[in-house]
mmCIF file of C-alpha atoms and ligand atoms in Angstrom:
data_model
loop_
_atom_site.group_PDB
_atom_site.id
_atom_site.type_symbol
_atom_site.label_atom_id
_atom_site.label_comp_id
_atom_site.label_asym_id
_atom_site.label_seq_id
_atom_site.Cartn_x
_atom_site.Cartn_y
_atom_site.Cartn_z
ATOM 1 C CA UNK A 991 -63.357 13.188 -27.526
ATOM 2 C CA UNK A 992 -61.537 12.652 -24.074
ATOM 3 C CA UNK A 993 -64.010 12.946 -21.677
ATOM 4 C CA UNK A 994 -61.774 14.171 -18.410
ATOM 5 C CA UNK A 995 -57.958 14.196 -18.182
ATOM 6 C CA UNK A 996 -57.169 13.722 -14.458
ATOM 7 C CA UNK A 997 -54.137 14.103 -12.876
ATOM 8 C CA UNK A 998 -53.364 11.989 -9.776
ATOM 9 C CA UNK A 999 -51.927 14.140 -7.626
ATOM 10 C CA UNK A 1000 -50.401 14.819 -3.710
ATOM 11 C CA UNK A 1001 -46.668 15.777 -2.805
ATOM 12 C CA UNK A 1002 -46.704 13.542 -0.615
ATOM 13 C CA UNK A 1003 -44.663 10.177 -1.319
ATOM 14 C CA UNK A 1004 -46.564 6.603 -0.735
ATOM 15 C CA UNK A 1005 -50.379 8.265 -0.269
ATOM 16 C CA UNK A 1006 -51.541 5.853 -2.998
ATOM 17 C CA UNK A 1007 -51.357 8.210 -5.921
ATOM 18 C CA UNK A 1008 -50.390 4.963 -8.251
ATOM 19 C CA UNK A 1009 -52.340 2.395 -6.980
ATOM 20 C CA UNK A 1010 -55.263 4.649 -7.441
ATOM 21 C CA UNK A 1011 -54.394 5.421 -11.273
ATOM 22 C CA UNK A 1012 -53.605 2.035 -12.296
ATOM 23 C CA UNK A 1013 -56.178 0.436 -9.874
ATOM 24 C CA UNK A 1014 -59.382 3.172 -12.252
ATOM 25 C CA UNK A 1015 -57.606 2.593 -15.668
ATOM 26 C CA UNK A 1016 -57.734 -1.073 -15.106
ATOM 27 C CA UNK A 1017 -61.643 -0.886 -13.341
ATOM 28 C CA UNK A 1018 -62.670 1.092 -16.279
ATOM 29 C CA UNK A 1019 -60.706 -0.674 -19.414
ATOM 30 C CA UNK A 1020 -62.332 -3.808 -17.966
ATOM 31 C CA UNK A 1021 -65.706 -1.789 -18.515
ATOM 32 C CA UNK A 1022 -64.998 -0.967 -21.997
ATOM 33 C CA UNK A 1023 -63.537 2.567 -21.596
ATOM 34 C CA UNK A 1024 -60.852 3.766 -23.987
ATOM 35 C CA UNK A 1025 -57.761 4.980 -21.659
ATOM 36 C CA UNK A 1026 -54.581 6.096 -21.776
ATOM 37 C CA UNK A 1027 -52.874 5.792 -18.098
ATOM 38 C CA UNK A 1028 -49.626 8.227 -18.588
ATOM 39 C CA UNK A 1029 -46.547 7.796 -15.872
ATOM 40 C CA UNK A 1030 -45.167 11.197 -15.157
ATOM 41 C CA UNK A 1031 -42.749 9.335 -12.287
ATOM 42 C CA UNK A 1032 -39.366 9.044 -12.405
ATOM 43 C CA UNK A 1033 -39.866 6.118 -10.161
ATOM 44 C CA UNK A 1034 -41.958 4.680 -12.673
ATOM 45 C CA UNK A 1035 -44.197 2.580 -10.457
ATOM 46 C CA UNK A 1036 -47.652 2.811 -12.672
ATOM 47 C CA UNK A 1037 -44.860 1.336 -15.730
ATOM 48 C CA UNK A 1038 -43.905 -1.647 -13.861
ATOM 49 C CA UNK A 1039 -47.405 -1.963 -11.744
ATOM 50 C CA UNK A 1040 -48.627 -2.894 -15.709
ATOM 51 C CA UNK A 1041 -46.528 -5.020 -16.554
ATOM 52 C CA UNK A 1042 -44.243 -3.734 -18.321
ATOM 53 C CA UNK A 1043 -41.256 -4.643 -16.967
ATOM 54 C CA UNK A 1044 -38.890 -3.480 -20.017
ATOM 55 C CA UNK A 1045 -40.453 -0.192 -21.906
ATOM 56 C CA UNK A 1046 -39.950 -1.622 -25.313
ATOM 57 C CA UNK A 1047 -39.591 2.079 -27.182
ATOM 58 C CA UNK A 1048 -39.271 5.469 -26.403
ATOM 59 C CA UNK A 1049 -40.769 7.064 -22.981
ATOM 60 C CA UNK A 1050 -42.833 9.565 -21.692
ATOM 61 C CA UNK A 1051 -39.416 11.506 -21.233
ATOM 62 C CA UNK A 1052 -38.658 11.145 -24.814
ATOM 63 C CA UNK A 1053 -42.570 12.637 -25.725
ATOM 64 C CA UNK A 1054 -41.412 15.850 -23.389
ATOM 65 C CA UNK A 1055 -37.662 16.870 -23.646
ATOM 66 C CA UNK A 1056 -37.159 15.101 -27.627
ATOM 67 C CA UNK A 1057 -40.510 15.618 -29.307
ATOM 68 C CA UNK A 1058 -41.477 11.754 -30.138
ATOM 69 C CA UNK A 1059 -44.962 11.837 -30.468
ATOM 70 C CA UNK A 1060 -47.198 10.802 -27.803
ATOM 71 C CA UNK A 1061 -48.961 8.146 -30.185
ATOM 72 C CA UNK A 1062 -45.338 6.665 -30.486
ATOM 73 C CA UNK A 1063 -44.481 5.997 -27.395
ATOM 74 C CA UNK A 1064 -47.946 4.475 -25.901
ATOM 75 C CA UNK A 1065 -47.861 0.616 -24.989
ATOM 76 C CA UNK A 1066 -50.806 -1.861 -24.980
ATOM 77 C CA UNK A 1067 -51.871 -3.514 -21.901
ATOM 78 C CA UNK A 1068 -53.842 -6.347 -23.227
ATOM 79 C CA UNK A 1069 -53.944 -7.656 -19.849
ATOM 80 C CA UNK A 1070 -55.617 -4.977 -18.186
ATOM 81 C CA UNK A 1071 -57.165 -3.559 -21.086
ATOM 82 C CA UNK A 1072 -55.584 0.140 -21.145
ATOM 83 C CA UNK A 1073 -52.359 1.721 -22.748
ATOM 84 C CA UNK A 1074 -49.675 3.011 -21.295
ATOM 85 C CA UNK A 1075 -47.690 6.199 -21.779
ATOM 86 C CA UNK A 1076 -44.628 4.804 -19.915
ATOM 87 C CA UNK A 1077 -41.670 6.223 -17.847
ATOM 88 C CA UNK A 1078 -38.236 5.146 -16.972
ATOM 89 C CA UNK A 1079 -35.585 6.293 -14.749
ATOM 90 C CA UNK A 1080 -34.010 8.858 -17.590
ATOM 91 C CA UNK A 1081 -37.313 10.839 -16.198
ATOM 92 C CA UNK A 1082 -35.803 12.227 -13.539
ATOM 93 C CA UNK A 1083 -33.609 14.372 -15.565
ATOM 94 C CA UNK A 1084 -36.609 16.044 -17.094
ATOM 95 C CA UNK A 1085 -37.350 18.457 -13.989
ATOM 96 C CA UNK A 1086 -33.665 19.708 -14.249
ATOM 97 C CA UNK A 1087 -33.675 19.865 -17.840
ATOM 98 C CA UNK A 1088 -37.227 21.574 -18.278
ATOM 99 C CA UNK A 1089 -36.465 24.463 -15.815
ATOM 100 C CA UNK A 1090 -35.031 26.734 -18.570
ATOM 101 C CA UNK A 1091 -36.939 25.379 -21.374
ATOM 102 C CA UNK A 1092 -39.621 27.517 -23.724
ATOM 103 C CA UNK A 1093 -43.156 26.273 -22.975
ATOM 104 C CA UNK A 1094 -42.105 24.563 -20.212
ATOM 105 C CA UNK A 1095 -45.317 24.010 -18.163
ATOM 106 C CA UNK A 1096 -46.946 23.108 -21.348
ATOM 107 C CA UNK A 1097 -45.348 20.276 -22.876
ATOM 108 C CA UNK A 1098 -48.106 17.395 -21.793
ATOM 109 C CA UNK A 1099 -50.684 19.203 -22.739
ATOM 110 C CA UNK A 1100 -49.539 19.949 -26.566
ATOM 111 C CA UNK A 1101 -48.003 16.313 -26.439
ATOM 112 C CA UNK A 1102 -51.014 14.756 -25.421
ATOM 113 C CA UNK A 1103 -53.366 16.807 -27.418
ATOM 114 C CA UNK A 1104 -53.076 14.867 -30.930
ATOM 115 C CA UNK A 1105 -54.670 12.046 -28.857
ATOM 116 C CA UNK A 1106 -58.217 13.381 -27.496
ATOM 117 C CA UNK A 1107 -59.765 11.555 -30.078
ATOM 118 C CA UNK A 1108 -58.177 7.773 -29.535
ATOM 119 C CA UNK A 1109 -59.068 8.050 -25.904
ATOM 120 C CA UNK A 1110 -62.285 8.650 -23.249
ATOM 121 C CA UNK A 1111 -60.232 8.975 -20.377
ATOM 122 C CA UNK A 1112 -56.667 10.073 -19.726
ATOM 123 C CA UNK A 1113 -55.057 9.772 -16.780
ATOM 124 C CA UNK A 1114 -51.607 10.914 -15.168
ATOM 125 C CA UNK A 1115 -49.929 9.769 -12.619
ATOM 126 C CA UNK A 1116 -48.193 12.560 -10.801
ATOM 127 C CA UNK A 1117 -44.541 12.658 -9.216
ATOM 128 C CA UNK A 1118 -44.595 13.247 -5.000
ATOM 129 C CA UNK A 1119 -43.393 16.805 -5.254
ATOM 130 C CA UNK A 1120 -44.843 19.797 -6.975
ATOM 131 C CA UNK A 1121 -42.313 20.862 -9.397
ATOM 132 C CA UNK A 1122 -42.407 21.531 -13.018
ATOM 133 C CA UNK A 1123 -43.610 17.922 -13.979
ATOM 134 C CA UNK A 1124 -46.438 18.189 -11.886
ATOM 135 C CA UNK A 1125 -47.029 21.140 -12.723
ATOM 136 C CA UNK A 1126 -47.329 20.181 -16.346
ATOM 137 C CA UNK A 1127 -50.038 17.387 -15.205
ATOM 138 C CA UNK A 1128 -52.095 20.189 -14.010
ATOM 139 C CA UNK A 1129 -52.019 22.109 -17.033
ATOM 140 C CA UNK A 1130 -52.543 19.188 -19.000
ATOM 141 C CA UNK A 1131 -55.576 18.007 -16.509
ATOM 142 C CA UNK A 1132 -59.514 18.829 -16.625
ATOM 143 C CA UNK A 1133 -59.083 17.810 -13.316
ATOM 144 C CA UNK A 1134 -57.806 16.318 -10.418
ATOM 145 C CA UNK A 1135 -58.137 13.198 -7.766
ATOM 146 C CA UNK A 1136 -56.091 13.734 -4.478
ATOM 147 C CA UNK A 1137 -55.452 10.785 -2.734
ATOM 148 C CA UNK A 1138 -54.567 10.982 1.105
ATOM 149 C CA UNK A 1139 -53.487 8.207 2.934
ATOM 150 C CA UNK A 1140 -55.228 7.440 6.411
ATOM 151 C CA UNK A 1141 -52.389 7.043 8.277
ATOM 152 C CA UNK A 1142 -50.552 10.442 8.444
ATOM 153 C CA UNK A 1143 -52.254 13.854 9.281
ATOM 154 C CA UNK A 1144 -52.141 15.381 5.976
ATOM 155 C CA UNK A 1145 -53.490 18.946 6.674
ATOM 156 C CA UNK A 1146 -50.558 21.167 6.152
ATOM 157 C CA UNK A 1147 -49.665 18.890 3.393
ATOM 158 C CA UNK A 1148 -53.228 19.963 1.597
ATOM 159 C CA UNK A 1149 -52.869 23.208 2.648
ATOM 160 C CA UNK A 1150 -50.130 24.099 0.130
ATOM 161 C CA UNK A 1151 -51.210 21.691 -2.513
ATOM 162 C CA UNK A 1152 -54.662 23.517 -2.721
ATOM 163 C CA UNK A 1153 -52.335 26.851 -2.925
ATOM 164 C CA UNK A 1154 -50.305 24.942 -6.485
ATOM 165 C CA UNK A 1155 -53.769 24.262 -7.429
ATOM 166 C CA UNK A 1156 -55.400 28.043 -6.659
ATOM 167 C CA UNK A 1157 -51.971 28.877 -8.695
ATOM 168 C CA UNK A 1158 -52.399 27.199 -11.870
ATOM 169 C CA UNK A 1159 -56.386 27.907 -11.984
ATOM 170 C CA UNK A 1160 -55.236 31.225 -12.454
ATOM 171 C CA UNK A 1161 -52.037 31.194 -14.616
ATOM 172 C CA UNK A 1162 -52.246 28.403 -16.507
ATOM 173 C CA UNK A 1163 -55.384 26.630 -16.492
ATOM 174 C CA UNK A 1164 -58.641 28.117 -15.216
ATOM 175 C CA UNK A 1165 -60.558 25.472 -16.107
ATOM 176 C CA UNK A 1166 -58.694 22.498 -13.290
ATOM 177 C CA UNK A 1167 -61.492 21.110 -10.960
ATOM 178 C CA UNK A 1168 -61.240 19.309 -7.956
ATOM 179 C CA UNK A 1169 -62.925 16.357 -8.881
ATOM 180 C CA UNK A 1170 -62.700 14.688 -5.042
ATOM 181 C CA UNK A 1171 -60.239 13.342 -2.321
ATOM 182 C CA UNK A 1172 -59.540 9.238 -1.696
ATOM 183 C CA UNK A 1173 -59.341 8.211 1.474
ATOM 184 C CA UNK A 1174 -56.580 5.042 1.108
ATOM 185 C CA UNK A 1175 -55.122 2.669 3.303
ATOM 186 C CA UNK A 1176 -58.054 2.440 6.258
ATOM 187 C CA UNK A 1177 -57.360 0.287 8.774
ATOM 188 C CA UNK A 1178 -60.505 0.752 10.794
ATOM 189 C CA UNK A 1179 -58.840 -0.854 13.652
ATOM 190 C CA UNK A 1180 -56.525 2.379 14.467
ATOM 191 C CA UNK A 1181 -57.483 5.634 15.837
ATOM 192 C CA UNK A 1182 -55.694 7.403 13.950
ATOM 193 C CA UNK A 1183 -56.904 6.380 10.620
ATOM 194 C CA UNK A 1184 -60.659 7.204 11.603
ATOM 195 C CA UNK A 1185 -59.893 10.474 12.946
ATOM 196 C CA UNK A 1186 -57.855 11.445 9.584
ATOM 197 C CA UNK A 1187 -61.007 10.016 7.625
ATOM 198 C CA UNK A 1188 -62.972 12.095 10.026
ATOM 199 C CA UNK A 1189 -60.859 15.288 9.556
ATOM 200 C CA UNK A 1190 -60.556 14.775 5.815
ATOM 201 C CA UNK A 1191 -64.650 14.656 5.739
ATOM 202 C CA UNK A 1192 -65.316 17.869 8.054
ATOM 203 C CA UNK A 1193 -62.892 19.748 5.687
ATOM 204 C CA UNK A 1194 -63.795 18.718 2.541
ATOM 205 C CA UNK A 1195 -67.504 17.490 2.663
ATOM 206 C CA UNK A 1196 -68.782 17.353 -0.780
ATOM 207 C CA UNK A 1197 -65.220 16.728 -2.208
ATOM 208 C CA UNK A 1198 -64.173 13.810 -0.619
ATOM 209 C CA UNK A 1199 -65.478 10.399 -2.496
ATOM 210 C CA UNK A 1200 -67.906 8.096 -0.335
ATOM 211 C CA UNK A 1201 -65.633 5.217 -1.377
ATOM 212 C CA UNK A 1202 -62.936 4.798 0.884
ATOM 213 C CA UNK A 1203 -59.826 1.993 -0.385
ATOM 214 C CA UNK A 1204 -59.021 -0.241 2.819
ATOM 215 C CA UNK A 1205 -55.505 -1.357 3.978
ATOM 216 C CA UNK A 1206 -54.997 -4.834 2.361
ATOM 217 C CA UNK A 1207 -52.199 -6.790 1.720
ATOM 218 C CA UNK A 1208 -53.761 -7.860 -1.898
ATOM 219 C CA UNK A 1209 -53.300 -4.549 -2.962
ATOM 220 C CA UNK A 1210 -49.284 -3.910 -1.904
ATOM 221 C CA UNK A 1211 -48.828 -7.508 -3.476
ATOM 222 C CA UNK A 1212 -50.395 -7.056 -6.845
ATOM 223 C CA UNK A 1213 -47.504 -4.255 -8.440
ATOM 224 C CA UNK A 1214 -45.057 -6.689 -7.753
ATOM 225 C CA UNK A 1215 -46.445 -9.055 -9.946
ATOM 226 C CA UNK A 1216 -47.375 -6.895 -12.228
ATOM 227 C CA UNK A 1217 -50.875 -6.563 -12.196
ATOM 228 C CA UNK A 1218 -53.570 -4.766 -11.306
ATOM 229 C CA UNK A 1219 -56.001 -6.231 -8.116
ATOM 230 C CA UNK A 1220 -58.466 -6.951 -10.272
ATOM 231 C CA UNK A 1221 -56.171 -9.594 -12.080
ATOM 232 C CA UNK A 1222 -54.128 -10.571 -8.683
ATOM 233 C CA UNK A 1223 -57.622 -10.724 -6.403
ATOM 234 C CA UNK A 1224 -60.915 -9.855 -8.203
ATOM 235 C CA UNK A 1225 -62.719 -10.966 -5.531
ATOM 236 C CA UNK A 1226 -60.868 -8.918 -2.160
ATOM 237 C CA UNK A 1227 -62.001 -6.147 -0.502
ATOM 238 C CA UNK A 1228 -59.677 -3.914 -2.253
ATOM 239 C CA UNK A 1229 -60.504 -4.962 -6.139
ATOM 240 C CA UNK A 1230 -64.693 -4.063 -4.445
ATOM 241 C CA UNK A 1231 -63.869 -0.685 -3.305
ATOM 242 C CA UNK A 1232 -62.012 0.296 -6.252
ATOM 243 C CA UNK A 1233 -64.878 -1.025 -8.492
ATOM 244 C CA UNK A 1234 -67.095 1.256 -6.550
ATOM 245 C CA UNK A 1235 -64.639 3.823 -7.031
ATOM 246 C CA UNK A 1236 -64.603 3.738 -10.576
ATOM 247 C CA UNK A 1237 -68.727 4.191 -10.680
ATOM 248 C CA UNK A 1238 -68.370 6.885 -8.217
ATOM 249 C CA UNK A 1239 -66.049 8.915 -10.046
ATOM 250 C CA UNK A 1240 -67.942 8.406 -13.765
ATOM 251 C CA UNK A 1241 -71.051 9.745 -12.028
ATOM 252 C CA UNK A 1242 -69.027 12.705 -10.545
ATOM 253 C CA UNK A 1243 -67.801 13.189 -14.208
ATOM 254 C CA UNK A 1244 -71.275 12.995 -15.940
ATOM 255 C CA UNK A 1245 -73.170 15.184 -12.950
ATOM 256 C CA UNK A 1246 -70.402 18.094 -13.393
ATOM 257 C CA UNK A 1247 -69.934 17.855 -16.972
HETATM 258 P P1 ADP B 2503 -47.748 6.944 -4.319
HETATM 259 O O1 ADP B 2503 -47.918 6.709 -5.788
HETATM 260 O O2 ADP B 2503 -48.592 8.059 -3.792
HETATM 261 O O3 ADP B 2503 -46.314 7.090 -3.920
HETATM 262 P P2 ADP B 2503 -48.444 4.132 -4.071
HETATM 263 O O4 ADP B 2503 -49.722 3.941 -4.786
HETATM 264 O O5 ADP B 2503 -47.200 3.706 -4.775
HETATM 265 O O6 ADP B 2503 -48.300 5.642 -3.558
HETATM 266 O O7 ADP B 2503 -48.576 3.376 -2.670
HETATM 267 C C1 ADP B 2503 -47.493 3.362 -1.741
HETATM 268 C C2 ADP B 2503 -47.301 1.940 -1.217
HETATM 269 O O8 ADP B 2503 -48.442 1.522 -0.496
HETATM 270 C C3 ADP B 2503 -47.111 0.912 -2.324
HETATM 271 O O9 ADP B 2503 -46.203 -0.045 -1.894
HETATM 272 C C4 ADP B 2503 -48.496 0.309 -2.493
HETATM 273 O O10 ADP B 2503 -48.460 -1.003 -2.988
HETATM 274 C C5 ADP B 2503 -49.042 0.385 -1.083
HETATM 275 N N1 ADP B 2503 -50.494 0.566 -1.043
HETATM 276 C C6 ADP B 2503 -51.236 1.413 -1.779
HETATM 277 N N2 ADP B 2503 -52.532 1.341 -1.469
HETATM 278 C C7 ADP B 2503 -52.635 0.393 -0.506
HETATM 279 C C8 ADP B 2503 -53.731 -0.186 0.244
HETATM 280 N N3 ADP B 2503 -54.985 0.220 0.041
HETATM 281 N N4 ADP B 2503 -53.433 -1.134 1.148
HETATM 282 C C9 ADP B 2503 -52.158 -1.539 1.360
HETATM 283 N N5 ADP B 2503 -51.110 -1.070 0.693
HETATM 284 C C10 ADP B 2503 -51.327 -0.115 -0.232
HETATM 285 MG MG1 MG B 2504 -46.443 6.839 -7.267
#
């Protein structure tokens, strides 16, 4: 059985949202986990961050709006040892085309649900807005990771995504946990991203994960080449922290389960 589905999640655009989902699928198919890393972007970043340049069937959008099943529209990546539930542009017709639809905020969760058994950890990587597709991530979730970028004040910003949240605990899914906040892009070297650190900590003490993912270079390079930093630069700072990441957020799984 799946052991947490966790939805990747923040409104906000370029936070790190991807990078984080690709960068723990990779850290923990390297350890041997079974998972299934699903891209819920129209953007489709996590799809070509993989490797997969060309999605070779149909799509995550496919799964949702023309009932393929989920099983046939997964990819292997050998590379990085997870599979893929990809996306492709056509996704962005899906939060149009969903609005009127029957079931509409629970489409992942009955598409992914054939799979619990093929998988110990799912994982979706959510769109930067908090419309119906998200929405479906967080009905689909057990939980969720919020990742917050050190470099913009992001109060206000968590204000009303801990309001979607508060609002799906108790219409669709009671069950959604916070599992913690990420701290990305540090650059120890400005003020600003040690006071948002700082800020992040005071308001969300036990939530926020000790691991915090530096700024580094490594890390913008590696989705351009279509792999994960533990394939571009095992050995950086970044392909350490989100090692450490991965441990950190298995034990949070285990202590809470
Ligand atoms: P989101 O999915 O929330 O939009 P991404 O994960 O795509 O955010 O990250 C936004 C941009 O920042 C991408 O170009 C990515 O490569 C880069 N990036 C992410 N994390 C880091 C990091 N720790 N250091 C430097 N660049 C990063
Ligand atoms: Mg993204």
């Amino acid at each position: 059985m799946v052991r947490e589905t966790i939805a990747f999640v923040n409104q906000k655009g370029g936070v790190g949202k991807t990078t984080t989902a690709v960068s723990l699928a990779a850290a923990l198919g390297r350890r041997g986990e079974r998972v299934l890393l699903i891209d819920l972007d129209a953007q489709a970043n996590a799809t070509s961050a993989a490797g997969v340049a060309d999605v070779p069937g149909p799509s995550i959008y496919e799964a949702l709006m023309l009932e393929v099943e989920a099983k046939d529209c997964v990819v292997r990546v050998e590379d990085e040892q997870f599979d893929l539930l990809p996306a492709t542009r056509e996704l962005s017709g899906a939060e149009v085309e969903l609005a009127p639809a029957m079931a509409r905020e629970q489409r992942l969760k009955n598409l992914i649900e054939p799979l619990a058994d093929d998988y110990d950890w799912i994982f979706i990587d959510c769109p930067p807005s908090l419309g119906v597709l998200t929405v479906n991530a967080l009905t689909a979730a057990t939980s969720v990771v919020i990742p917050v970028q050190c470099e913009y004040l992001p109060m206000e910003g968590l204000a009303s995504l801990m309001e979607t949240l508060a609002l799906v605990r108790n219409n669709l899914n009671p069950r959604l946990r916070t599992l913690g906040l990420v701290l990305t892009m540090l650059d120890r070297r400005t003020r600003l991203a040690r006071e948002v650190a700082a800020d992040v900590m005071t308001h969300f003490p036990r939530q926020t994960f000790t691991t915090v993912i530096p700024r580094a270079v490594s890390i913008a390079e590696a989705p351009s080449h279509g792999q994960s930093i533990f394939r571009y630069s095992p050995g950086s700072r970044a392909a350490t922290a989100y090692r450490r990441l991965a441990v950190e957020l298995t034990e949070r799984v285990e202590v809470s389960a």
